[in-house]
């Protein structure tokens, strides 16, 4: 049945791409002749074709088969846009770092509407730098070291709540945890009723985020837009209250309220609200996916689990079996667990690629990247290239005993748009792991090898698993 459907799809798309190709050829003459040529590759199956492939199958297969066929730079056509994909560390550096100003970040308008157009990652230039400094500052090591006891509190109640012996959706639980940590970093201590309202309405936005954008009432997207409006009202109330209190906290909200540009202008409430939602969005699914993979990798490899347990049990004993809180210094001295995080980030590469658009015609290694084309450095290919990571499909901590070669390991991206929350994310993962391996044992339920893309790769059904308290 599936095979038949696939054939029908392929037939339809081939027909479609043929028609579009004919059109293209006629327009071909209008494109000015350039010295540089377009990269190799196929623009076939435009619009839906390659998008469907990209999002429905394993992106490993999609990208690596293309790279095998065409080399490290090739053209394709996804999400309705002609695109150039780049699979080498040098090319990633070119796009993200050295020539970053020639490539702007791009997101579909429908997603921008849900998060808010002023969110940092939709921007380039001065405004972007200003917001980035604020976010980076409020998530810097000096600030987040003070969050350890609070993150630990959240990790303790999360892990305790899993230990029922009932099957739970690991990814879903991890999402709850990373949402709480996001709220903590943004607001510090937020009143419970605000937190509840934010959580409920944000969940609706989250559900609509990957659904078909339409204004038809009752659809997930429309519901998400309405919830987004309510979120703006709640955030307005919180912002207003904060302004009156003039608290001298160091959380992101206070940093944003306190920020002035060179003309002395403060940020508008809309800008603040958009960036709060932007940070929550950027922090939740990404961190939760990685933590879900960590649970799976530890489960699949008893020796690995033993090594992490050994490391964390020593810390737990030093803390009188959890009577004393984890200290910042302890979280900085978990070498095995740190490597587990790095290797999980590499193996799972939950951000398969960066998405940019060329703002002018750009030439790279003799190839033309035309203005307006999408440009995608392929992190996944780089992280799984045996030239940089021998035996790439093997989970192997020893590869992180030395630093990876420059630009071969970019789990948080690179350059001015790299993730400013990387240290917070790693801290959250370490604290979660500490409680997971010292207090719980777990069993994964059902199929263990399939992956779903939502759109980040996570084990199928969010890794259903049963958790119990370890007997003393
Ligand atoms: C959403 O926010 C509003 C406040 O604007 C609140 O009354 C409501 O309970 C929240 N939750 C849902 C599911 O709408
Ligand atoms: C807010 O700004 C004032 C003056 O620019 C500064 O003294 C103060 O430390 C800032 N507060 C925070 C929380 O950053």
Coordinates of C-alpha atoms in Angstrom, one line a residue, residues 238-249 253-260 266:
X238 CA 4.1 40.9 33.9
X239 CA 6.2 43.6 32.2
X240 CA 4.0 46.3 33.7
X241 CA 4.3 44.9 37.2
X242 CA 8.1 44.6 36.9
X243 CA 8.4 48.2 35.7
X244 CA 6.6 49.4 38.9
X245 CA 8.7 47.2 41.2
X246 CA 12.0 48.3 39.6
X247 CA 13.6 45.1 40.8
X248 CA 17.3 44.9 40.5
X249 CA 17.3 41.3 39.3
X253 CA 13.3 40.5 31.6
X254 CA 15.1 42.9 33.9
X255 CA 18.0 43.2 31.5
X256 CA 15.6 44.0 28.7
X257 CA 13.7 46.5 30.8
X258 CA 16.9 48.2 31.8
X259 CA 18.4 48.4 28.3
X260 CA 18.7 51.7 26.4
X266 CA 14.2 51.8 25.8

